[in-house]
Coordinates of C-alpha atoms and ligand atoms in Angstrom, one line a residue:
X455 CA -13.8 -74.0 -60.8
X456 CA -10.0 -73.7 -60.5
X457 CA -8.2 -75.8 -58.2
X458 CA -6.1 -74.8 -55.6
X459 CA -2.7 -76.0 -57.4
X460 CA -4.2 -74.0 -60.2
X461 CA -4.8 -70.9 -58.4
X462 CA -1.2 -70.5 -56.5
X463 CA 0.5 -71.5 -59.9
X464 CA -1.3 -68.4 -60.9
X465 CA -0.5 -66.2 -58.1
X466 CA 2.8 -67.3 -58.0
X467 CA 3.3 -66.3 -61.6
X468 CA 1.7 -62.6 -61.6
X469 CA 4.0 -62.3 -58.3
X470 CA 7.1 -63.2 -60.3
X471 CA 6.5 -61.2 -63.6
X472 CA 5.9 -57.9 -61.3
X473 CA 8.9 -58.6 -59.9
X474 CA 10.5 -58.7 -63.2
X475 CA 8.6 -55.5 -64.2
X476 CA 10.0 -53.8 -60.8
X477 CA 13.5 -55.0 -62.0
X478 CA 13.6 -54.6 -65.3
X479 CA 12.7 -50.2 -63.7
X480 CA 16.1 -50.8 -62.0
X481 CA 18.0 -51.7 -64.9
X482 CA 16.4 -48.8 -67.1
X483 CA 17.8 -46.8 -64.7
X484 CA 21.2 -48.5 -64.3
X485 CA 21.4 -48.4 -67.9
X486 CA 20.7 -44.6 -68.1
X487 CA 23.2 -44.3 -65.8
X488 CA 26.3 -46.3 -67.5
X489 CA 25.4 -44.1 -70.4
X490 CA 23.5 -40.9 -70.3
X491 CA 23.6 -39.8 -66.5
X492 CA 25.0 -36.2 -66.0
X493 CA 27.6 -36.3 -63.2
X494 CA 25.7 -34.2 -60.6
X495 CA 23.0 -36.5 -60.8
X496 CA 24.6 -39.4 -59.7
X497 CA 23.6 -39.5 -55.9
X498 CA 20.0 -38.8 -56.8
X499 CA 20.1 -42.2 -59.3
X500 CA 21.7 -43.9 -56.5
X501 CA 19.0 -43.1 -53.9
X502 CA 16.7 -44.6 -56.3
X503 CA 18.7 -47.7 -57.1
X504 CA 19.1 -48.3 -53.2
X505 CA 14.9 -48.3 -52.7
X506 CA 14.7 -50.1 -56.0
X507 CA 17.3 -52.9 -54.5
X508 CA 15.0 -52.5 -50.7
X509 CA 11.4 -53.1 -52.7
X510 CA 13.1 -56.0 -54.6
X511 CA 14.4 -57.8 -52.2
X512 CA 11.3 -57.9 -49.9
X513 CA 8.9 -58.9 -53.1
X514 CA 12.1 -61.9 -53.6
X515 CA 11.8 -63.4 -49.5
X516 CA 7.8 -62.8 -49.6
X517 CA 7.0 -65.6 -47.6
X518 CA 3.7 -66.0 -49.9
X519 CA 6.5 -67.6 -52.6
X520 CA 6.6 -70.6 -50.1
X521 CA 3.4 -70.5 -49.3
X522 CA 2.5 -71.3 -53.0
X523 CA 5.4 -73.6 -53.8
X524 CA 4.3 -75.6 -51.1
X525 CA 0.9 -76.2 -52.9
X526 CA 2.8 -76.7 -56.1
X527 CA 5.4 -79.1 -55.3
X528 CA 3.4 -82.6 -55.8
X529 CA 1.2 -81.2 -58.1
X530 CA 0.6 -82.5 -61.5
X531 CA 1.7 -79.0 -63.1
X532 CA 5.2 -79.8 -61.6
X533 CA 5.3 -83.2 -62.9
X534 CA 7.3 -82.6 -66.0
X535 CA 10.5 -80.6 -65.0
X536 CA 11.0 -79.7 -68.5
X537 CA 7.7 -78.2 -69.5
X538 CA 7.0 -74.3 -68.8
X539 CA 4.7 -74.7 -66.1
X540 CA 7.3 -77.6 -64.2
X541 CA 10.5 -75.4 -65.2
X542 CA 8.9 -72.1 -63.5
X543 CA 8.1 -74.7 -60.3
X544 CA 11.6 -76.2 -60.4
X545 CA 13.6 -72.8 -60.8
X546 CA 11.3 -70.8 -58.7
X547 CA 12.0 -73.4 -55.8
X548 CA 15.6 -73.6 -56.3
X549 CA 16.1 -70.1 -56.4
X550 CA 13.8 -69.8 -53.1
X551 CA 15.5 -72.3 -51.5
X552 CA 18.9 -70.8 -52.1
X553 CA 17.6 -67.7 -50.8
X554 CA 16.3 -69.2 -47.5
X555 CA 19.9 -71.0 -46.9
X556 CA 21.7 -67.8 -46.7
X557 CA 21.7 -66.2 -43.1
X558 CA 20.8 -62.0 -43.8
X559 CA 23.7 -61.5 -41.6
X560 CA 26.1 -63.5 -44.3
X561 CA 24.4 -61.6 -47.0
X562 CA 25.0 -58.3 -45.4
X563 CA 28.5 -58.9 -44.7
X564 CA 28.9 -60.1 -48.3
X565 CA 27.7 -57.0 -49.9
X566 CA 29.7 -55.0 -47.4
X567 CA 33.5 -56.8 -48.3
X568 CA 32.6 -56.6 -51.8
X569 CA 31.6 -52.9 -51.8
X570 CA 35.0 -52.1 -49.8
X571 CA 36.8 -55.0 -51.9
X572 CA 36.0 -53.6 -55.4
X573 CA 37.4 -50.0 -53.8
X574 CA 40.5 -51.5 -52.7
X575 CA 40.9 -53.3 -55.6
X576 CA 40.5 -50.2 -57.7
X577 CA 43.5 -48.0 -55.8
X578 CA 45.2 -51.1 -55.3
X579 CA 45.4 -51.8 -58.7
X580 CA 45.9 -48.3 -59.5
X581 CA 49.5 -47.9 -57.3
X582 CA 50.1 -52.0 -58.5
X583 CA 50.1 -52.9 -54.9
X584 CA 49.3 -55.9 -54.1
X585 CA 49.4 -56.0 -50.2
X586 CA 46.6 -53.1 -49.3
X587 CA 44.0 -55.2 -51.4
X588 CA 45.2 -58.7 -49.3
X589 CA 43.5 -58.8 -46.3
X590 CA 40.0 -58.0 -48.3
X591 CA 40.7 -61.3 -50.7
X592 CA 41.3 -62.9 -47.8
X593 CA 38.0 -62.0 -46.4
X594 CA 35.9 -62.5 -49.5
X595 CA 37.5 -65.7 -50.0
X596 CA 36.8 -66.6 -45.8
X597 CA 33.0 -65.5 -46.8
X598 CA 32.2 -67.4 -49.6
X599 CA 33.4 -70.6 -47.9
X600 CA 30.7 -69.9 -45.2
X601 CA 28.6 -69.5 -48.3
X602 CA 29.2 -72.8 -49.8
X603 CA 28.9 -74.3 -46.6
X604 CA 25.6 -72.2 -45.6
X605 CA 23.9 -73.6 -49.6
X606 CA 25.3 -77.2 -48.8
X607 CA 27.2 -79.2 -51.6
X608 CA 27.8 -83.0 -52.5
X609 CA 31.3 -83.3 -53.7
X610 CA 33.0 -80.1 -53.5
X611 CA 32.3 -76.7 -52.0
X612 CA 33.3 -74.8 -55.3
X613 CA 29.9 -76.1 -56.6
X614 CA 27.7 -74.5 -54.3
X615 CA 29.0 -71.0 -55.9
X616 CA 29.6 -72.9 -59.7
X617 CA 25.7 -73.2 -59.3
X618 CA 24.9 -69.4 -59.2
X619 CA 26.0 -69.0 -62.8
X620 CA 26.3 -72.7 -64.3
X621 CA 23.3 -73.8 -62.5
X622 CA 23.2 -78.0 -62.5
X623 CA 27.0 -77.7 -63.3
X624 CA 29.8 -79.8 -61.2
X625 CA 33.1 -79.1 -60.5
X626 CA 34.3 -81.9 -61.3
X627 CA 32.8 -82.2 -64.6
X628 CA 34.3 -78.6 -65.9
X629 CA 37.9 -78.9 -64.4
X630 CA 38.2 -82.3 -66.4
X631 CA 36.9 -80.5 -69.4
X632 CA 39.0 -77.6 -68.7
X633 CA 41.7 -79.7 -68.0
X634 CA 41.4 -81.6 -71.2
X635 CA 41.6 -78.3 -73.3
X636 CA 44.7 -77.0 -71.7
X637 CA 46.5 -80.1 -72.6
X638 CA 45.5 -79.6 -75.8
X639 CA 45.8 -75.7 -76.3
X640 CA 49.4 -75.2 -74.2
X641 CA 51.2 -76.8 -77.4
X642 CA 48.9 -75.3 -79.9
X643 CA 49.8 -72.0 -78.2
X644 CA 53.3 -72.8 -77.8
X645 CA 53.7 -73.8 -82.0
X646 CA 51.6 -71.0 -82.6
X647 CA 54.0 -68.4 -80.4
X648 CA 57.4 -69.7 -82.8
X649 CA 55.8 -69.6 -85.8
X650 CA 58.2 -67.4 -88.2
X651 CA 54.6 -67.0 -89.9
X652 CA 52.9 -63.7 -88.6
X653 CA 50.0 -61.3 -89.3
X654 CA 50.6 -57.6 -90.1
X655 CA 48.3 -56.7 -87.3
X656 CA 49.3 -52.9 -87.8
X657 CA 46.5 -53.0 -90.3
X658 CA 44.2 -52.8 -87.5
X659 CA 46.0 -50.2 -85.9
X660 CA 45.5 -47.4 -88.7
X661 CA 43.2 -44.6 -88.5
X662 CA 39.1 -45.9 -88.9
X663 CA 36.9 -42.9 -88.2
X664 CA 34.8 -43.1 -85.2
X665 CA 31.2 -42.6 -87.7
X666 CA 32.3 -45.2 -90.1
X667 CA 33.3 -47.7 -87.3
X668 CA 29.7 -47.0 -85.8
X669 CA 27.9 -47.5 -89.8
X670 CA 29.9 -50.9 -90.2
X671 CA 29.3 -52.1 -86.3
X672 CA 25.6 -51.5 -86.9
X673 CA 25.6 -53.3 -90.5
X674 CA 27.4 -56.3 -89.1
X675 CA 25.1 -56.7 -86.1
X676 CA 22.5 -56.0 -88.3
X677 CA 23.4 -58.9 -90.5
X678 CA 23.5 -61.0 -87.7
X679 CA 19.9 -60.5 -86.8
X680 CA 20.5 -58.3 -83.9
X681 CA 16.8 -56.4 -84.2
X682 CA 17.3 -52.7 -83.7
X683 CA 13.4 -52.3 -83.4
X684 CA 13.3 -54.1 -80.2
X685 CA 17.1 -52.9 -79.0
X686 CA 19.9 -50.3 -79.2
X687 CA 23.4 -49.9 -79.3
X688 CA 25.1 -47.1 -77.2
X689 CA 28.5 -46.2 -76.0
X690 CA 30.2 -46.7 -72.6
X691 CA 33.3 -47.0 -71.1
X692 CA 33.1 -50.6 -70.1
X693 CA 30.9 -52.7 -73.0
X694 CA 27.9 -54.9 -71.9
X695 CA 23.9 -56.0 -72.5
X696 CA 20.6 -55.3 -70.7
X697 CA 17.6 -56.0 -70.8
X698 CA 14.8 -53.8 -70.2
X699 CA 11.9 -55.6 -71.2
X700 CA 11.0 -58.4 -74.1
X701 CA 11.3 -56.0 -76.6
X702 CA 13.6 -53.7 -75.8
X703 CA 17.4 -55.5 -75.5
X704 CA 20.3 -52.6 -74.9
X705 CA 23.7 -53.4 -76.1
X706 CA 27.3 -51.0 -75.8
X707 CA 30.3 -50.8 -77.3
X708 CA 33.7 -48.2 -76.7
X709 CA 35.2 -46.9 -80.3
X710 CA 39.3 -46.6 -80.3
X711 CA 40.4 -44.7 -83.4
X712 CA 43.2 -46.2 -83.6
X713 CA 42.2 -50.1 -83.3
X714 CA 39.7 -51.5 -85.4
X715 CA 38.9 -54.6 -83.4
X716 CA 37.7 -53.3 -80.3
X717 CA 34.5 -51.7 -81.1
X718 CA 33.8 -54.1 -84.3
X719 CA 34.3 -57.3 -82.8
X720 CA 33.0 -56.5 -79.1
X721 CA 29.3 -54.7 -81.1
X722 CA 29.3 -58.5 -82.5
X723 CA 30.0 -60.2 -79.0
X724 CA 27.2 -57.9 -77.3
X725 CA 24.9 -58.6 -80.3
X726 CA 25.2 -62.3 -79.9
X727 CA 24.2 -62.0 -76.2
X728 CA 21.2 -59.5 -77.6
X729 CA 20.0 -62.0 -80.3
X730 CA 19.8 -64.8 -77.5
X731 CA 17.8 -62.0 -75.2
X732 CA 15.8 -61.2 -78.4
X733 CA 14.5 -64.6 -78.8
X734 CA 13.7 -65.6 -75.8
X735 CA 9.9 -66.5 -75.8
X736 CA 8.5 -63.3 -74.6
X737 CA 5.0 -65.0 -73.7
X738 CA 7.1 -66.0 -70.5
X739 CA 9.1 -63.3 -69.9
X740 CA 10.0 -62.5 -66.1
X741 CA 9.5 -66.4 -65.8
X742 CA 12.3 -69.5 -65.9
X743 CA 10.9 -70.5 -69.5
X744 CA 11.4 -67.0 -70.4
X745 CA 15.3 -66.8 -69.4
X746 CA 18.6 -67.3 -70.1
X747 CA 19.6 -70.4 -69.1
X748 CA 23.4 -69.9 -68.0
X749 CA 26.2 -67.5 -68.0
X750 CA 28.2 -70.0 -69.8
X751 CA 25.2 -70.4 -72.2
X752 CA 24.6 -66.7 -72.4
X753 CA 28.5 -66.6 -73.5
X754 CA 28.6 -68.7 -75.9
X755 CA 26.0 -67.0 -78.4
X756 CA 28.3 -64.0 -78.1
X757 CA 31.3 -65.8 -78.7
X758 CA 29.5 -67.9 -81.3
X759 CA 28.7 -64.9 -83.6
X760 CA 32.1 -63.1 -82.5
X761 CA 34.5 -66.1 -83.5
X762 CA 33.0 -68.5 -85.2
X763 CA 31.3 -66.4 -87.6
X764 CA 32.5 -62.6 -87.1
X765 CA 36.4 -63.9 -87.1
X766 CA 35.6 -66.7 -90.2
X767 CA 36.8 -66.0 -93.8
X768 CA 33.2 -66.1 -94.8
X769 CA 31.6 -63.4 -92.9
X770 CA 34.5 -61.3 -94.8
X771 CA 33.9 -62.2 -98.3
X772 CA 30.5 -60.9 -97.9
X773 CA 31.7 -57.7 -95.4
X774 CA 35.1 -56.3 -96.5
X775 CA 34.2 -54.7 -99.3
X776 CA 31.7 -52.7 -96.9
X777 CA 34.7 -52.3 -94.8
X778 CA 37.1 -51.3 -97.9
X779 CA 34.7 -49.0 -98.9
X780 CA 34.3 -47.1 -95.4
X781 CA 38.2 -47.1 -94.2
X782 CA 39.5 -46.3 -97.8
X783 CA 42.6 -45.3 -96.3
X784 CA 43.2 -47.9 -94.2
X785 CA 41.8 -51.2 -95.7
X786 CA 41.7 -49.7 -99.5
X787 CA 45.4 -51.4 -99.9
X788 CA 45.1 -54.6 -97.5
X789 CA 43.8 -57.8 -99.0
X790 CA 41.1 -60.0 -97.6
X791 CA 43.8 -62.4 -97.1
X792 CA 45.9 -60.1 -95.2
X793 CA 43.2 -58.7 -92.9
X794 CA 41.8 -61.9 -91.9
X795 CA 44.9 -62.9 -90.7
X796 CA 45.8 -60.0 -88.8
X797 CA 42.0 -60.5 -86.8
X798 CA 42.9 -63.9 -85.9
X799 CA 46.4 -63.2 -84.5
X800 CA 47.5 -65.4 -81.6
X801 CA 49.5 -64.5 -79.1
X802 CA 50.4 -65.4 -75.5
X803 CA 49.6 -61.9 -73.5
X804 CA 48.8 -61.0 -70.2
X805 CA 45.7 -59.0 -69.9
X806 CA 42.4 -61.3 -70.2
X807 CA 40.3 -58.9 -71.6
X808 CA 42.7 -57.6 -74.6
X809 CA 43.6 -61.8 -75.3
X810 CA 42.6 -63.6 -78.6
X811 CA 40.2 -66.8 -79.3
X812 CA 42.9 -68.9 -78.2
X813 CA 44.8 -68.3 -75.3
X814 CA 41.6 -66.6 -73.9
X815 CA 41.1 -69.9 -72.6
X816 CA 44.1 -70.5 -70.9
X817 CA 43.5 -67.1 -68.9
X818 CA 40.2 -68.5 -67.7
X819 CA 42.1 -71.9 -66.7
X820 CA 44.5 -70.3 -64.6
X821 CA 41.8 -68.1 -63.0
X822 CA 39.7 -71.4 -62.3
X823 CA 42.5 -73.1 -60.6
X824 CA 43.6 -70.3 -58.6
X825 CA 39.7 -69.7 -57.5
X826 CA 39.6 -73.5 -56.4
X827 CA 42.7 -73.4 -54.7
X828 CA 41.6 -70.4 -52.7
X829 CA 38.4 -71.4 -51.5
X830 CA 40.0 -75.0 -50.2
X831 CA 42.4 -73.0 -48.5
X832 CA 45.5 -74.5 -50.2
X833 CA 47.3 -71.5 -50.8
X834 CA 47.5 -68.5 -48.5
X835 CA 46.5 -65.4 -49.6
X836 CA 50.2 -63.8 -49.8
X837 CA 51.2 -66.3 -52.5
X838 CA 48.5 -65.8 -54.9
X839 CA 50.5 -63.1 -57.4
X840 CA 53.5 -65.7 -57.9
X841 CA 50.9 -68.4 -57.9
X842 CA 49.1 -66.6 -60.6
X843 CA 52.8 -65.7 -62.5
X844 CA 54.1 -68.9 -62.5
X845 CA 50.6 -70.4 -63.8
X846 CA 51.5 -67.7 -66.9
X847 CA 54.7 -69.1 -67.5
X848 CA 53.7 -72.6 -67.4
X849 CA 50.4 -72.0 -70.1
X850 CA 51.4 -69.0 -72.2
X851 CA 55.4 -68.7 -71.5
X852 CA 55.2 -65.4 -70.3
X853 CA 55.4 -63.6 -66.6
X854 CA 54.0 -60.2 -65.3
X855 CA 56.3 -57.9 -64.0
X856 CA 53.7 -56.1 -62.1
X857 CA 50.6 -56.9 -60.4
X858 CA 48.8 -54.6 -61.9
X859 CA 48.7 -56.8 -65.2
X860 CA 49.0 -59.7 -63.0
X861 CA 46.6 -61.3 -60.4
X862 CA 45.1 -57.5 -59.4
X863 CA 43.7 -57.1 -63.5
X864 CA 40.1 -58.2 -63.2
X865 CA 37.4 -56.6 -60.7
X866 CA 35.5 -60.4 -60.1
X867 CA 37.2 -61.3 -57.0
X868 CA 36.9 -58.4 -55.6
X869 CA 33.0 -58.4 -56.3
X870 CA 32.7 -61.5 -54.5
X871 CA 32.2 -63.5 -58.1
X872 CA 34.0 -66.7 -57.5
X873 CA 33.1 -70.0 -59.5
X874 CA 32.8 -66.7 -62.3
X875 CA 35.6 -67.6 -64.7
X876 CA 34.9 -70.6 -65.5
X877 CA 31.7 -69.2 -67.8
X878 CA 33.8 -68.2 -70.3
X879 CA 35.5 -71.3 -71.4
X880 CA 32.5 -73.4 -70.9
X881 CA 31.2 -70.4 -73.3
X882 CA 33.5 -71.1 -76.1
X883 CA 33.0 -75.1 -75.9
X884 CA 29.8 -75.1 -75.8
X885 CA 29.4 -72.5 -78.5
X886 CA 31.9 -74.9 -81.1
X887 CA 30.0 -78.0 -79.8
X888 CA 26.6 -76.0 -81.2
X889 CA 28.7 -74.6 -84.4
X890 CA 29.7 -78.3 -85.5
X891 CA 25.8 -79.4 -84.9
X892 CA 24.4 -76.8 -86.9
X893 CA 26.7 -77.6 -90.0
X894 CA 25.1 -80.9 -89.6
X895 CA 21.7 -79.7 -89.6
X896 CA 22.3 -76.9 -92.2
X897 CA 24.5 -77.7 -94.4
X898 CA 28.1 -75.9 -94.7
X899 CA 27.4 -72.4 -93.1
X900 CA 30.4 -70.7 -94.9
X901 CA 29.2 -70.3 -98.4
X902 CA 26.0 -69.3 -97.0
X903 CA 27.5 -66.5 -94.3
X904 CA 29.3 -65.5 -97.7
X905 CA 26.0 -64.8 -99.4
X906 CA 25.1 -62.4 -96.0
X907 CA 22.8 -65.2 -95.3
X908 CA 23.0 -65.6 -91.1
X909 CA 19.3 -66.0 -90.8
X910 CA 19.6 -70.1 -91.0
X911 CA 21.7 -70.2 -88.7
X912 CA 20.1 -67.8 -86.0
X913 CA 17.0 -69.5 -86.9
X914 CA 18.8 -72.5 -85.8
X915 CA 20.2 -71.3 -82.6
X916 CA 16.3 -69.7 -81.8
X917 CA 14.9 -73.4 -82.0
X918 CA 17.4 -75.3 -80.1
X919 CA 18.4 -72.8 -77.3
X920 CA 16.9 -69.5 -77.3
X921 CA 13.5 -70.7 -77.1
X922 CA 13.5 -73.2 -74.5
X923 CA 14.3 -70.5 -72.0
X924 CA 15.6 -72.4 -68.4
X925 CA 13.3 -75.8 -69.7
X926 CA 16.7 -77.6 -69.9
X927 CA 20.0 -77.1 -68.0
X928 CA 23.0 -76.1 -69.8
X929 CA 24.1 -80.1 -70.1
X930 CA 21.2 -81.3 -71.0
X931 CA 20.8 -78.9 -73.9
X932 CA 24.1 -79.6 -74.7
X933 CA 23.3 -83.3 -74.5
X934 CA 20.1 -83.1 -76.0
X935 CA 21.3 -80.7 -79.3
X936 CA 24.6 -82.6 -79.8
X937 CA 23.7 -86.3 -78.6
X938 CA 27.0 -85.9 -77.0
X939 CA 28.0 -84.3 -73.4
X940 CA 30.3 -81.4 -73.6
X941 CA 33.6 -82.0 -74.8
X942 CA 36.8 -79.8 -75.5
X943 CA 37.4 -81.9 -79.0
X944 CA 35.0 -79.3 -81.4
X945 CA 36.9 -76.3 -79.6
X946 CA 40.5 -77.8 -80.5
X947 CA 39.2 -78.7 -83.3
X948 CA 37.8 -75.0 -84.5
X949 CA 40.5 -73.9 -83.7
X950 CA 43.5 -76.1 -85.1
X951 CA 41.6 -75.8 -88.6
X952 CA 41.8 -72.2 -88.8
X953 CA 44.8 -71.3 -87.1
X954 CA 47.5 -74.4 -88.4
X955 CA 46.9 -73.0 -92.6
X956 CA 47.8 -69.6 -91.3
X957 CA 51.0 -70.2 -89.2
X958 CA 51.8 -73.1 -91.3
X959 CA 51.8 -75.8 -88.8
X960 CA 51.6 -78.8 -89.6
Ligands
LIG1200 ZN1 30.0 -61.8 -73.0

């Protein structure tokens, strides 16, 4: 006879997993429409979203989830926090717990400032006016203090909204990271930026046919081990990943015929976040075990692939001649030499978004200090675009002359995403903290990513992250793959080693 511990693990689980079924309806029909919905038919989808969202939300609060967590917390299935049956315990009551903290009154009032917020960021960004978007900052930022205050914290109240994303993560421990990395990468930057050395990077700025850009996308992310059985790869205006179900990952890219990077190099970012959702142990899907672990995890598979391999020498001795052979126009006259440069051109800019490997970073530092400086309340809202301008000046030697490339470019504050940013760089570390492992483990990964051979590696990555699911924090995987905590040496070091034998540093 099953015991009673036995029975509301159970429960709890088939409850879960239809949840996961019910959402996984909502995001076929959110990916349907970001890339097929006919324009009249937008109200209807969003009538169906809206009961969707209701019928989620009630299955998330049932009070049944306490009911059985209550049975489950002492017993022996919850005794190891790192096998499946502890980690769906574990995350199930955290996530519970984080939903009970949160008065529905905050919550509403949330979702209502970052409905109007993302609006008045839009037009505000639009006419680069600063001051009609203001008082909405002001009260997303007055919001998700009560927030952090309402989910509690130990040292510092950006932690209560780090954990959303980074969950496990401190403040403290990613701003001396972070803070580590910019002392290393402002100089790097700053050699980088008077270099007389420079790429042609009009190379990449040559006509490339929108169906040959589409053939080579596919190939690379096909290389990778990106499954297009069990996913697909679709255009929208603004690129990104879903997933509908364990077999069935949706990635998107945007073509530009007049700039090779774009689609190429973003297909192999959304790939790398497609190939962690692809090996995720399906047995467990809807469930902790059978999840993504972290944002900044999550971003550092993409970036992984992207940089490390899709921006090495390597991948290009065994893809250029692919790429010669479908831009004969453009790439028929350019050497291997002179192409790989021009894709790993650095330099200081202002728009996130558009920057390269390197001072991508520095963007997310100055967004990360700004964030924590806001939510203490150390700098009034008015001050925030000089704030943001002078941070520019100090990191990348360069200012915004409007605010529309300046503190008004990205749509996360407006959302009510703070303690967002930070993801990113902790994506990149981590992912050169893995990168150096694997070497270790596999031997020197160029010669073999010059033979087309990726599967080693993505076998690699599959053991030792993908299919652990949420078993182990984003630290301790780090800890437990590397023997080391995280550190911003590997990143430096990546980096340095590519970048100082093409500017000639010394
Ligand atoms: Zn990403």
């Amino acid at each position: 006879m099953k015991k009673d511990h036995e029975t509301a693990f159970d429960d709890l689980c088939r409850h879960t997993r239809e949840t996961a079924l019910l959402a996984a309806a909502e995001s076929a029909l959110a990916w349907d429409e970001r890339t097929m919905l006919p324009p009249a038919a937008a109200e209807f989808r969003s009538e169906q979203l809206t009961l969707l969202a209701g019928m989620l939300h009630a299955r998330r609060t049932d009070k049944r989830i306490g009911e059985w967590l209550a049975i489950l917390g002492d017993s022996p299935l919850a005794a190891n926090l790192h096998d499946p049956s502890g980690t769906v315990i574990r995350e199930l009551q955290r996530q519970y717990e984080r939903r009970l903290k949160l008065p529905q009154s905050l919550v509403e009032e949330l979702a209502r400032t970052a409905s109007l917020g993302q609006h008045a960021w839009e037009q505000a960004r639009a006419k680069d006016d600063y001051g009609t978007f203001a008082p909405l900052l002001a009260k997303t930022f007055e919001l998700k203090r009560a927030e952090a205050d309402a989910l509690g914290y130990q040292a510092a109240r950006y932690d209560a909204l780090l954990d959303d994303y980074e969950p496990g993560e401190r403040t403290a421990n990613v701003a001396r990271v972070l803070a580590s990395l910019r002392e290393a990468l402002v100089p790097l930057v700053a050699e980088i930026a008077a270099s007389k050395k420079k790429p042609d990077i009009s190379i990449l700025q040559r006509e490339f046919s929108l169906p040959a850009q589409e053939t080579l996308a596919r190939r690379g992310a096909e290389a990778i081990g990106f499954s297009f059985e069990r996913g697909r790869l679709d255009v929208t205006a603004h690129p990104f990943c879903t997933t509908l179900g364990p077999k069935d990952c949706r990635i998107t890219t945007r073509y530009d015929e007049r700039f090779f990077s774009s689609a190429f190099f973003g297909v192999l970012h959304e790939a790398g976040h497609g190939i962690y959702e692809q090996g995720l142990p399906a047995e467990w899907y809807g469930l902790p075990p059978g999840e993504a672990v972290s944002l900044g995890i999550h971003e550092s598979q993409s970036r992984l692939w992207e940089n490390l391999v899709g921006r090495s020498r390597a991948f290009w001795q065994h893809l250029y001649p692919d790429a010669q052979k479908a831009f004969p126009a453009a790439l028929g006259q350019t050497t291997l030499e002179e192409f790989y440069f021009a894709i790993n051109d650095v330099r200081p800019s202002l728009v996130r978004v558009e920057a390269d490997e390197a001072t991508y970073n520095l963007h997310i530092l100055i967004r990360f200090e700004l964030e924590q400086a806001m939510l203490a309340d150390e700098i009034p809202i008015a001050d925030v675009p000089a704030a943001w301008n002078d941070k520019y000046e100090e990191y990348l030697g360069i200012r915004s002359h409007s605010d529309a490339d300046g503190v008004l470019q990205d749509v996360h504050w407006s959302a009510g995403l703070v303690g967002y940013f930070p993801t990113y760089a902790l994506g990149n570390l981590y992912a050169s903290q893995f990168f150096v492992q694997a070497e270790k483990d596999l031997g020197a990964l160029g010669p073999q990513f010059a033979r087309g051979e990726f599967a080693p590696l993505r076998e690699w990555l599959n053991k030792n992250i993908h299919q652990h699911g949420q078993c182990y924090s984003a630290s301790d995987l780090v800890q437990k793959i590397t023997g080391k905590p995280l550190s911003h040496d590997h990143l430096i070091a990546h980096l340095r080693g590519k970048l100082a034998p093409l500017y000639g540093l010394n």
